[in-house]
Coordinates of C-alpha atoms in Angstrom, one line a residue:
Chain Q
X1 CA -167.5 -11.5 17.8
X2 CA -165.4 -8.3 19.6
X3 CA -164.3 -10.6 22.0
X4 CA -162.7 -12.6 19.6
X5 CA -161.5 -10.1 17.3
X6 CA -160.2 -8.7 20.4
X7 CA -158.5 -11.9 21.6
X8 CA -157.4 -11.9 17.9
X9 CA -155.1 -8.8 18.2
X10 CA -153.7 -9.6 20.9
X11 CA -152.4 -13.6 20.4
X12 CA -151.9 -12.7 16.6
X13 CA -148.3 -12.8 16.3
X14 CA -147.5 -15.3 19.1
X15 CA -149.9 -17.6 17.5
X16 CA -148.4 -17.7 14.4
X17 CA -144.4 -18.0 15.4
X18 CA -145.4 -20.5 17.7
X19 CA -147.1 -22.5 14.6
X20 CA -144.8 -21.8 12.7
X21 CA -141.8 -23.3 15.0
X22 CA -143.4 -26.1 15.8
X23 CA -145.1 -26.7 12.8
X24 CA -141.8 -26.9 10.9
X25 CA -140.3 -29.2 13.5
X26 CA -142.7 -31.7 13.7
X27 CA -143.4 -31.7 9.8
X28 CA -139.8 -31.7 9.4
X29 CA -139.8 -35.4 11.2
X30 CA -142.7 -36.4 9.2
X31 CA -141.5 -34.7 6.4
X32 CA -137.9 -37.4 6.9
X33 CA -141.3 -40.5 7.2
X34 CA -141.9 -39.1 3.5
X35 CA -138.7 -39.4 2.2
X36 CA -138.5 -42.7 3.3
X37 CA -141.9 -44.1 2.1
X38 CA -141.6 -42.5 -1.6
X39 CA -138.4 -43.8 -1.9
X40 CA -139.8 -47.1 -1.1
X41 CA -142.7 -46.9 -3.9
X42 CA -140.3 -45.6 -6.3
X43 CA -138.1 -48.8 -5.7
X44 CA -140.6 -50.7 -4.8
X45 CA -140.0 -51.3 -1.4
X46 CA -142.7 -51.3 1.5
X47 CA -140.3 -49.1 3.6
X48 CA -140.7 -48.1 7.5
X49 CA -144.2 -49.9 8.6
X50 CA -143.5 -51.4 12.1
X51 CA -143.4 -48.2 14.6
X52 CA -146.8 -47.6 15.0
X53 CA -149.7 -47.4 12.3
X54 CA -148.0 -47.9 9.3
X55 CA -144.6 -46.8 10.4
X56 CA -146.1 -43.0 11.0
X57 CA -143.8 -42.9 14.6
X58 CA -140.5 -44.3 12.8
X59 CA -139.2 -40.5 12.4
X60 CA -139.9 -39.8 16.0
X61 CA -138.2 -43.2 17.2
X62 CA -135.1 -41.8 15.0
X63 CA -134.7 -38.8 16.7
X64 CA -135.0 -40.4 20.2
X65 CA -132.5 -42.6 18.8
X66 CA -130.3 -39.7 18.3
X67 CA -130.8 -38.0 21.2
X68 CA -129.4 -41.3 23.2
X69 CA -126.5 -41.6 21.2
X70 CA -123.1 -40.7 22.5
X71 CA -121.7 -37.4 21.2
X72 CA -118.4 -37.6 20.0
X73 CA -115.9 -34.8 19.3
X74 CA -112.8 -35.2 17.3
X75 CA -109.8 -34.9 19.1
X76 CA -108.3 -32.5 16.9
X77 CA -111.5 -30.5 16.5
X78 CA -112.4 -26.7 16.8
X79 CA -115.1 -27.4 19.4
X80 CA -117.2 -24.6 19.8
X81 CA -117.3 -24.4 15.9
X82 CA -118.4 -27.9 15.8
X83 CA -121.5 -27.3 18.0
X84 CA -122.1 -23.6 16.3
X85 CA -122.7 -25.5 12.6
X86 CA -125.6 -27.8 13.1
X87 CA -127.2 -24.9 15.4
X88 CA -126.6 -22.5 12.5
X89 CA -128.1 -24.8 10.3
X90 CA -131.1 -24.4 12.0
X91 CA -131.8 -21.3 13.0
X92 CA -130.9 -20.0 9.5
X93 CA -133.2 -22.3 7.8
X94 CA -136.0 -21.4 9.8
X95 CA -135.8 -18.2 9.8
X96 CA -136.9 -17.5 6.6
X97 CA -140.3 -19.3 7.3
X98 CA -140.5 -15.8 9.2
X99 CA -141.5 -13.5 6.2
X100 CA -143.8 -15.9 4.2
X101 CA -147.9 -15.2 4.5
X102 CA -149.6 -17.9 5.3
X103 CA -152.3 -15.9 4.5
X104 CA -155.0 -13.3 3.9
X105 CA -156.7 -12.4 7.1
X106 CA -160.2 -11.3 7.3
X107 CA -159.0 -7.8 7.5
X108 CA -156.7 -7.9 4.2
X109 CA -153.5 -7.8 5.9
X110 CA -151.2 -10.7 5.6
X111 CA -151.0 -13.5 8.3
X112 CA -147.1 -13.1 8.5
X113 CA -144.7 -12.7 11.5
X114 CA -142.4 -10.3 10.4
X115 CA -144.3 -7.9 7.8
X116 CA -141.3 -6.2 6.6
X117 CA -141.5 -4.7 3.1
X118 CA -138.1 -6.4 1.8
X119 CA -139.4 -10.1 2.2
X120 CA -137.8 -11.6 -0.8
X121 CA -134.7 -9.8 -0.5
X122 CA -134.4 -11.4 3.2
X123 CA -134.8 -14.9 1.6
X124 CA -132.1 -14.6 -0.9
X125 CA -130.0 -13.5 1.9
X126 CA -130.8 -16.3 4.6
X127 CA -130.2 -18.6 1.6
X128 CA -126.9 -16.9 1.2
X129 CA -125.4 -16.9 5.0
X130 CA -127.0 -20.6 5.0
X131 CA -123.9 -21.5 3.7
X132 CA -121.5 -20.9 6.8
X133 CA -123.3 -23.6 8.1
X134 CA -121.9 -26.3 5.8
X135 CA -118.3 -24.7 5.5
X136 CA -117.9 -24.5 9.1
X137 CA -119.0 -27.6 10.2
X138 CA -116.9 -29.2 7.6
X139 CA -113.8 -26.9 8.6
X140 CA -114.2 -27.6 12.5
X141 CA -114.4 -31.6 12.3
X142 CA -110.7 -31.1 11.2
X143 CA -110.6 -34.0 8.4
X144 CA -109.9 -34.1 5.1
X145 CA -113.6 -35.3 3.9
X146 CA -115.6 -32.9 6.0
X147 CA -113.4 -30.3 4.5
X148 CA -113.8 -30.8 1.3
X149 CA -117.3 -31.3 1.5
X150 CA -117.7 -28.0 2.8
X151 CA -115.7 -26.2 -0.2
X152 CA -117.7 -28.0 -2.2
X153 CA -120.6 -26.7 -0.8
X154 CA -119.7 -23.3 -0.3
X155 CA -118.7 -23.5 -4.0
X156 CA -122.0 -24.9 -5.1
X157 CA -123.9 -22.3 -3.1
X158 CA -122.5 -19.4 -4.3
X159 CA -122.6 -20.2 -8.2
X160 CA -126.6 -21.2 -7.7
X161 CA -127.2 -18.0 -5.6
X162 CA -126.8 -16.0 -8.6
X163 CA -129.1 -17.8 -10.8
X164 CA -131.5 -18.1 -8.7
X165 CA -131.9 -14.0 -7.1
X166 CA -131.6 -13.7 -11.2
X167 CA -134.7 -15.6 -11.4
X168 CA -136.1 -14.0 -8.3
X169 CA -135.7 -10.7 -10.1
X170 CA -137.8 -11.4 -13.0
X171 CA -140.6 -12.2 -10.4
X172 CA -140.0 -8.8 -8.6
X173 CA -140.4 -7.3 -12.5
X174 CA -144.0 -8.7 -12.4
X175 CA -145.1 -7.9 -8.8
X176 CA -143.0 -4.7 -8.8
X177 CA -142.3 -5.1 -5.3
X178 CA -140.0 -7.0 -3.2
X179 CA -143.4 -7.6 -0.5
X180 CA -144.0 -11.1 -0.8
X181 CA -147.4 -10.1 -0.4
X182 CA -147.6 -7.8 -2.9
X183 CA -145.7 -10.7 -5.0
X184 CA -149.1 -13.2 -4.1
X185 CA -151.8 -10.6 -4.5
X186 CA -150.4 -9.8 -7.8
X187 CA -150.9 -13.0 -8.9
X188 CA -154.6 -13.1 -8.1
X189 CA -156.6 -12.9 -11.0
X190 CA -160.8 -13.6 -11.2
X191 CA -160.9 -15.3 -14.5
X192 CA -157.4 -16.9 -15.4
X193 CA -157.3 -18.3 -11.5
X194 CA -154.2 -20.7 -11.4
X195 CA -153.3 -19.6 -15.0
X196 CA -152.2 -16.0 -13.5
X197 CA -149.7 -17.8 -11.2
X198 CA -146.4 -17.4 -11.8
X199 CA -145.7 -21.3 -13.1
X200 CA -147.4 -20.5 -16.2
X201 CA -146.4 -16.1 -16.3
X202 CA -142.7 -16.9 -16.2
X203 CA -142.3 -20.6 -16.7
X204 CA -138.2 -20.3 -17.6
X205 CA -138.4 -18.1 -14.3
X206 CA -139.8 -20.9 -12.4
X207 CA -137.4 -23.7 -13.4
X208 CA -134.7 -22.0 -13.0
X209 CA -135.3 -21.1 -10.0
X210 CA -137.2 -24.6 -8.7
X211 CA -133.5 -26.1 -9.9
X212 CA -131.1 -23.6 -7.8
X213 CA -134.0 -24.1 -5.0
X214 CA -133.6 -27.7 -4.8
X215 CA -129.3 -26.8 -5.5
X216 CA -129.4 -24.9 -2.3
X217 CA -130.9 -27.6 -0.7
X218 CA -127.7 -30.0 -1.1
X219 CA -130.1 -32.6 -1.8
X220 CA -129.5 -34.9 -4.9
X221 CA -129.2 -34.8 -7.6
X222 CA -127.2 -31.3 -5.9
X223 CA -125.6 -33.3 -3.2
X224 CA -122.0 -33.6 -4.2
X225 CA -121.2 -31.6 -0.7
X226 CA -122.1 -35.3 0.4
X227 CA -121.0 -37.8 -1.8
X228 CA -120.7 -41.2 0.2
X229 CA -118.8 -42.7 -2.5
X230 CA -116.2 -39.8 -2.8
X231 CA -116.3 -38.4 0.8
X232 CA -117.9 -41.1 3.6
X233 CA -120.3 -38.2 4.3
X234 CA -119.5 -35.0 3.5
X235 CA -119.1 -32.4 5.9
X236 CA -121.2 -34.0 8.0
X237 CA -118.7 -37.4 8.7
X238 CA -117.6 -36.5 11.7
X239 CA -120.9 -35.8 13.4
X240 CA -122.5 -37.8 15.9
X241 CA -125.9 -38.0 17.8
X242 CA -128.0 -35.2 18.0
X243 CA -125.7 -32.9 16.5
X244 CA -126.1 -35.1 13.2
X245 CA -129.7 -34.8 13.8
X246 CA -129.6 -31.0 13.6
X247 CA -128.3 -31.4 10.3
X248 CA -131.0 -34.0 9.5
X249 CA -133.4 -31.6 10.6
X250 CA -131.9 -28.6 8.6
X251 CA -131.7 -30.6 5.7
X252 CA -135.8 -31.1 5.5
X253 CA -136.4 -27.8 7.1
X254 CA -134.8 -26.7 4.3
X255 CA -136.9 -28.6 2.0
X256 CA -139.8 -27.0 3.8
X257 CA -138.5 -23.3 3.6
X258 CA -137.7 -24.5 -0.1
X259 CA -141.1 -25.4 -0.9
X260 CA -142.8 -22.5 1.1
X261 CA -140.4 -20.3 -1.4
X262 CA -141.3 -21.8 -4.5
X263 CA -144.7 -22.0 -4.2
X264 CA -145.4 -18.0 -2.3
X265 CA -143.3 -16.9 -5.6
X266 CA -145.0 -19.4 -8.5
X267 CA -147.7 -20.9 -7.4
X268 CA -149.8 -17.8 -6.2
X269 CA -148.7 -18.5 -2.5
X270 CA -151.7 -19.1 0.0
X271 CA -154.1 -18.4 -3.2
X272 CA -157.3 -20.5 -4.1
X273 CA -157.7 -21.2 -7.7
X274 CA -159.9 -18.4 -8.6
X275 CA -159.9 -16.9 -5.2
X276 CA -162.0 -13.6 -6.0
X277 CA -165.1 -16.0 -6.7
X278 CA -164.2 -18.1 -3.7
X279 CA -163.8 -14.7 -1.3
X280 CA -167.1 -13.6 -2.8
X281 CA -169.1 -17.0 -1.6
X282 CA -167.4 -17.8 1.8
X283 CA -167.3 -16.4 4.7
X284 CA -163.9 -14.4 5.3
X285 CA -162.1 -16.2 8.0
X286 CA -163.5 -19.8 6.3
X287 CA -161.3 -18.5 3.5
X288 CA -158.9 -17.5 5.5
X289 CA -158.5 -20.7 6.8
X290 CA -159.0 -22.3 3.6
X291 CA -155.8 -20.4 2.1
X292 CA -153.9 -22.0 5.0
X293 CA -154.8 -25.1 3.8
X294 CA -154.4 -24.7 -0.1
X295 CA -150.9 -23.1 0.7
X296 CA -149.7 -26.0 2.6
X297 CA -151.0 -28.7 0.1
X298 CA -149.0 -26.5 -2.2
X299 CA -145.8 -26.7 0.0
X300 CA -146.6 -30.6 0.2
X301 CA -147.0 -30.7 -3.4
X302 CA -143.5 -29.2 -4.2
X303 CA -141.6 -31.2 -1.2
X304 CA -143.0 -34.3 -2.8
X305 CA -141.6 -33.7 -6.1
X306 CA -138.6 -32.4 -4.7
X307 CA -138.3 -36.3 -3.1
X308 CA -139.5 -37.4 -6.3
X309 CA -136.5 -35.8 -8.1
X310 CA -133.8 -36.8 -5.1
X311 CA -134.7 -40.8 -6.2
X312 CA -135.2 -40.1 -9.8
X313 CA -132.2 -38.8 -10.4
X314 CA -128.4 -39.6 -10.1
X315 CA -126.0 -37.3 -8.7
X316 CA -124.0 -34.7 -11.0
X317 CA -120.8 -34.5 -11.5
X318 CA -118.5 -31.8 -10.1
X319 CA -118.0 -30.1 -13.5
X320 CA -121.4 -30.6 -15.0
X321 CA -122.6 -29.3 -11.8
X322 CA -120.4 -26.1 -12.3
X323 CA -121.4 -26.3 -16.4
X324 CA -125.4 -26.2 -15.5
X325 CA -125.2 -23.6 -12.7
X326 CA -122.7 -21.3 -14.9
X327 CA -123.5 -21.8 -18.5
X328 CA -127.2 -22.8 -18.7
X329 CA -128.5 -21.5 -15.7
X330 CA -127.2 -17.8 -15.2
X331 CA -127.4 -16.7 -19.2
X332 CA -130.8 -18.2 -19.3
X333 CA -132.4 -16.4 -16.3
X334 CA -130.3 -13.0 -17.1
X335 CA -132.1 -14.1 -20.7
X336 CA -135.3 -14.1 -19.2
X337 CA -135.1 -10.9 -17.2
X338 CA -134.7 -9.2 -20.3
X339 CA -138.1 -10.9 -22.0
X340 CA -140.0 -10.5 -18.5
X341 CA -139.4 -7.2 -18.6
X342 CA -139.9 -6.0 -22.5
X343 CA -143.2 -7.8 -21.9
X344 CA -144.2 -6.3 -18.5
X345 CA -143.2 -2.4 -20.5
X346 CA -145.3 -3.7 -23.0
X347 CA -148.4 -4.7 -21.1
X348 CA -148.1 -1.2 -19.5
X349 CA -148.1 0.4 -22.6
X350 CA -151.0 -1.3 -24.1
X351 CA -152.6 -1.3 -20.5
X352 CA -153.4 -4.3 -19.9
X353 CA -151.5 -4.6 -16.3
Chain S
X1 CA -138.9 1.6 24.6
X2 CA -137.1 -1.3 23.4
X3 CA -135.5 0.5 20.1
X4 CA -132.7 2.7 21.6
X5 CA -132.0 -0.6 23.8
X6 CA -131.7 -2.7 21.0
X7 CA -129.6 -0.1 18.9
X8 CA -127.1 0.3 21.8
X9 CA -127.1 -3.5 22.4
X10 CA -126.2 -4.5 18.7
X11 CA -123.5 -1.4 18.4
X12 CA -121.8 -3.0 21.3
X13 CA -122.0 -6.7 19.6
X14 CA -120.1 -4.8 16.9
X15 CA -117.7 -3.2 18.9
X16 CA -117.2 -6.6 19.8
X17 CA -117.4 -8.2 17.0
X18 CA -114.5 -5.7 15.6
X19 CA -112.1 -6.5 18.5
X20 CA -112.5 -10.3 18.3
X21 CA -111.6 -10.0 14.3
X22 CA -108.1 -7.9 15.6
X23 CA -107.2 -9.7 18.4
X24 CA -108.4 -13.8 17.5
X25 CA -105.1 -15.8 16.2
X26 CA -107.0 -17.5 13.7
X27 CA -107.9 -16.8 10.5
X28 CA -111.2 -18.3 10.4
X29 CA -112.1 -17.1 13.8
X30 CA -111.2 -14.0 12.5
X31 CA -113.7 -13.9 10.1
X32 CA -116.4 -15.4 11.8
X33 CA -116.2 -12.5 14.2
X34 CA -116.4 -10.0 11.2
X35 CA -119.5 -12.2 10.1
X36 CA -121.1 -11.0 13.8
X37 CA -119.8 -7.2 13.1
X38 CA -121.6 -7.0 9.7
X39 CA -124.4 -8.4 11.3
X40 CA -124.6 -6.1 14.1
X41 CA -124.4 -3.3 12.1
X42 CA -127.4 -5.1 9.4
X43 CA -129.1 -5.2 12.7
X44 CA -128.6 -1.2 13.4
X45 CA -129.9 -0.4 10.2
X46 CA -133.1 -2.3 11.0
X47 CA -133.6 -0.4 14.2
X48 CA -132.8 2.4 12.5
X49 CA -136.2 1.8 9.9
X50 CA -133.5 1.3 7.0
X51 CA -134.9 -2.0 5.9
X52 CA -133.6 -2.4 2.5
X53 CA -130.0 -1.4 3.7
X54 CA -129.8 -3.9 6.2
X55 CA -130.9 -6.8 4.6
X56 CA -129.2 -6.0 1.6
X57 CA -125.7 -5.9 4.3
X58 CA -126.4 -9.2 5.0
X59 CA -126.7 -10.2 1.5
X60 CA -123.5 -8.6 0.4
X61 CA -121.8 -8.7 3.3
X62 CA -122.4 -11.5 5.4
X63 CA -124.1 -13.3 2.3
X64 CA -121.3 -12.9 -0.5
X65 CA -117.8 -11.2 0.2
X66 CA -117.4 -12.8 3.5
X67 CA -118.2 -16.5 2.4
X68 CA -115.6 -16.1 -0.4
X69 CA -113.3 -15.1 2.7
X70 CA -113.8 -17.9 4.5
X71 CA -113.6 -19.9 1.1
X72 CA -109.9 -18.9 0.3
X73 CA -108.5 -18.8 4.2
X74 CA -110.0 -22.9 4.3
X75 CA -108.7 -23.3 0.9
X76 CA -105.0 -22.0 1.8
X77 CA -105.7 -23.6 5.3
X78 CA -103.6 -20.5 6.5
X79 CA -101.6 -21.3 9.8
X80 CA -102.2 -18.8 13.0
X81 CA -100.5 -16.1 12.5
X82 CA -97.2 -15.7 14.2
X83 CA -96.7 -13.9 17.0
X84 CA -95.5 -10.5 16.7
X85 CA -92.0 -10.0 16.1
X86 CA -89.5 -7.1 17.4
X87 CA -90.5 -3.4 16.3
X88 CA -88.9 -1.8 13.3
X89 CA -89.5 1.8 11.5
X90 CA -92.7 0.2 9.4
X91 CA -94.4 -0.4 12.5
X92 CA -93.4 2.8 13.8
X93 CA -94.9 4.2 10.7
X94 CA -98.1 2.7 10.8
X95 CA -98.2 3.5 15.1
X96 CA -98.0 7.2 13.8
X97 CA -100.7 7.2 10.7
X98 CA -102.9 4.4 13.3
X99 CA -103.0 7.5 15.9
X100 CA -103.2 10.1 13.1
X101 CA -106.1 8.6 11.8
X102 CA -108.2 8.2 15.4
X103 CA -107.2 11.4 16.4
X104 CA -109.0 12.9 13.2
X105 CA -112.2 10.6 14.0
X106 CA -112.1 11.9 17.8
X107 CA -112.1 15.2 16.3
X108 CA -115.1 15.0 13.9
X109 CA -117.3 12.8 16.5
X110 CA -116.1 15.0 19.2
X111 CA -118.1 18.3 16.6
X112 CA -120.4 16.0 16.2
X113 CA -121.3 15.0 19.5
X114 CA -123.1 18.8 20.8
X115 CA -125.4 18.7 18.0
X116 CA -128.7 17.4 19.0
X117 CA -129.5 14.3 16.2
X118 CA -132.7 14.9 14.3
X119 CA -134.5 11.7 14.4
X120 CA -137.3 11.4 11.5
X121 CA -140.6 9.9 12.5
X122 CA -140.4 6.1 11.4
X123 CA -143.2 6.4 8.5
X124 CA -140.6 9.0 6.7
X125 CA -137.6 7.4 7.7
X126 CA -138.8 3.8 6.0
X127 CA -140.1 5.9 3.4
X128 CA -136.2 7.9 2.6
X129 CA -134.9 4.5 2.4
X130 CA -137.8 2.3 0.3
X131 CA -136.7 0.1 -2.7
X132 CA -138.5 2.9 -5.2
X133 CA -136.9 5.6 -3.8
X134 CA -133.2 4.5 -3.7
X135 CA -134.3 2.7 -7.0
X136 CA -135.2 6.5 -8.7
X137 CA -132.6 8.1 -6.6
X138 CA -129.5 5.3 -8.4
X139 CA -131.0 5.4 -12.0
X140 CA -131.6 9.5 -11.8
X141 CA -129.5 11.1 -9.9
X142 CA -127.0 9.2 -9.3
X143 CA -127.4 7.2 -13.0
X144 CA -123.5 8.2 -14.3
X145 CA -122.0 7.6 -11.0
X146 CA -124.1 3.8 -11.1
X147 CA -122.6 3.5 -14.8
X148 CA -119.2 4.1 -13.5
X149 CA -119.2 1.6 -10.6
X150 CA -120.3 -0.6 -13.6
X151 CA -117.7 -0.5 -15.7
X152 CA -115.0 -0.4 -12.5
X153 CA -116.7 -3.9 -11.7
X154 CA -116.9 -5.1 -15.6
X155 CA -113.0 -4.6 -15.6
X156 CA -112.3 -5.8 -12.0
X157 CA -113.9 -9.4 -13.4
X158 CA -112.4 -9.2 -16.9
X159 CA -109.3 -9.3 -14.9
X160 CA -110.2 -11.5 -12.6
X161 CA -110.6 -13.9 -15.5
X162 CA -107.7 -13.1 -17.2
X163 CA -105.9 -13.9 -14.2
X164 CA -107.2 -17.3 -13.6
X165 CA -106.9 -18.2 -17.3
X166 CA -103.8 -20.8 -17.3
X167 CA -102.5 -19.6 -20.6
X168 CA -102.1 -16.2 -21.9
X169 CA -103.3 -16.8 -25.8

């Protein structure tokens, strides 16, 4: 048991970024096999089901697809800013996977990579730089769609931002910390179990900021930055082969780091229902284990309703995208900061909290 | 030890990042360069145990003001700017304040530069520059100066608004 509790100390870290990478990568492509097979069911469709058992290597025969394509540059085109957009894309979006626990270790410390006390605050600004992405790539390609796909995007981004570190705020009122393991401890509770999660705490919280999640996204109904019918494809039309692909990966990455976000802040993170019973019975790194698990059912759970939503749904337009994010969204989580926190100064005064 | 490295490493990216911004033609490569300065110096702050402050330069910074930058220079698709032209007495002016100015800074940095820098352990440092502690410190201490910036912003966007408003009712 040293041994491995030695071992333990040492491949920590390592272990985790190196699940973590790869984990996201290869999720992301099954994550795209997802997409494709709901939105089959929900039109009733049987969708990909002749690469391998039941289509489960069309995403990988995609990418090798991509890889073998011819890359092609406009003429007129910034070059290195072309290639710098899909990599940014990228590296942004899975980056933030860096501050989210996965879970508690034996010890009660947080299986995280980077443990740094300002986790939420780091999210909100990856989400916000996660923009250049978009407006450079759609600047670079030099044409008229890409570019003002990328304004829209840029737009679109920055009036959900608010909303959403507005909502984000009322969930620091509760945890009183911007530790996103503080944030999932605090919503551990012995009796109420998945009742003390967030969801059900600060319900207006959690849609508005499940909504200006899924926004950030650029996935529909959010994905006017691009609208085939209005702009080919966006900022993304003058993109070929595997640079295309980055943004295909980026795009469910970002559904990923969209879900891992949601769910860490709303739906009690890597938590079992009723964990403190659960960490009484079983043995701790069974649990620990376990909480992986829950938390990435959890994360499924969200990025299938996210797909859900993207074929449910019919795109916005421009100004009623501009109406909800401005007038609905803002005033009501600004609204609900105010009612989260007369009620968390009331539960400290009656002492309850 | 792989902090001073680091620190010295990411002041040079800004360096860097500050000449590119002056001397690239283009204003979007312009600002992309300022992106890498601001993110050099988030990245100093981090070495330097000031979590809060670095992310939160990112988030401004990087995160806000610059994208609305890079918004408005697409959305005027400004040309390159224009090579320099001949020299008249404005640019003779600004040559003398440009000099004033660095002369000054050599000055202070070269006072500066005997005293030996007190470097706090890393607990207390983190702990100088926590969210509760710069949380007390802005809504105590500092509370009127906070209510000013407030209002200074309030009117800045009042403005701002006015501005954009197409008719003056």
């Amino acid at each position: 048991m040293a041994i491995i509790q030695a071992i333990w100390e040492v491949i920590d870290q390592p272990l985790v970024i190196f699940g973590v990478i790869n984990g996201l990568l290869v999720t992301a492509s099954l994550l795209v096999y997802a997409e494709r097979k709901v939105s089959a069911w929900i039109q009733e469709r049987n969708g990909p089901d002749r690469v391998g058992p039941r289509g489960l290597l069309q995403p990988f025969a995609d990418v090798f697809k991509l890889l073998f394509k011819e890359d092609i540059v406009p003429t007129q085109a910034n070059g290195f800013i072309h290639s710098l957009a899909p990599t940014l894309m990228v590296v942004i979006a899975m980056s933030t996977a860096a501050v989210i626990p996965w879970a508690r270790t034996p010890a009660g410390d947080p299986l995280v990579i980077a443990d740094i006390g300002v986790g939420l605050l780091l999210i909100l600004a990856m989400t916000s730089i996660s923009v250049y992405g978009v407006t450079l790539a759609g600047w670079s390609s030099n044409s008229k769609y890409s570019l003002l796909g990328g304004l829209r995007s840029s737009a679109q981004m920055i009036s959900y931002e608010l909303a959403m570190g507005a909502a984000a705020i009322s969930v620091v009122l509760m945890a009183q910390s911007l530790d996103l393991f503080v944030i999932v401890e605090n919503q551990n509770h012995e009796l109420l179990g998945p009742f003390a999660w967030n969801w059900f705490r600060n319900p207006v919280g959690f849609i508005v900021f499940a909504v200006c999640a899924l926004a950030e996204t650029n996935r529909a109904p959010f994905d006017l930055p691009e609208a085939e019918q209005e702009l080919v494809g966006g900022y993304h039309t003058e993109y070929s082969g595997m640079k295309f692909g980055m943004f295909f990966l980026a795009e469910y990455v970002n559904l990923w780091v969209a879900g891992l976000v949601v769910s860490t802040l709303f739906f009690g993170g890597y938590l079992l229902p009723w964990d403190p019973f659960f960490a009484s019975i079983l043995p701790p790194v069974l649990l620990t284990i376990l909480q992986v698990l829950f938390f990435l059912a959890k994360v499924a759970f969200c990025a299938f309703c996210f797909i859900w939503i993207r074929w449910t749904l019919p795109r916005f337009k421009y100004n009623q995208l501009m109406n909800l994010g401005w007038k609905y969204l803002l005033p009501i989580s600004i609204a609900n900061i105010l009612v989260i926190a007369l009620g968390v100064a009331l539960f400290h005064a009656l002492g309850w909290a | 030890m792989l902090e001073p490295f680091l620190f010295f490493l990411f002041a040079v990216l800004a360096v860097v990042g500050a000449l590119g911004m002056l001397i690239s033609r283009n204003p979007v490569q312009s600002a992309l360069w300022m992106v890498m300065t601001l993110f050099a110096v988030a990245c100093l702050y981090l070495t330097l145990n000031a979590q809060f402050i670095g992310v939160v330069q990112i988030l401004v910074y990087a995160g806000a003001i610059m994208v609305l930058f890079l918004f408005v220079i697409m959305l005027l698709n400004l040309e390159a700017t224009p090579r320099l032209g001949g020299l008249d007495w404005k640019k003779g002016v600004a040559f003398v304040l440009g000099v004033a100015v660095l002369a000054q800074l050599l000055v202070i940095l070269s006072l500066r530069l005997n005293a030996a820098p007190t470097l706090l352990p890393a607990a207390e440092a983190a702990d100088a520059t926590s969210v509760e502690n710069l949380g007390l410190a802005l809504l105590t201490e500092h509370a009127f100066s906070l209510e000013i910036i407030g209002v200074l912003l309030l009117a800045a966007t009042i403005g701002a608004v006015l501005l954009a408003k197409k008719r003056f009712v």
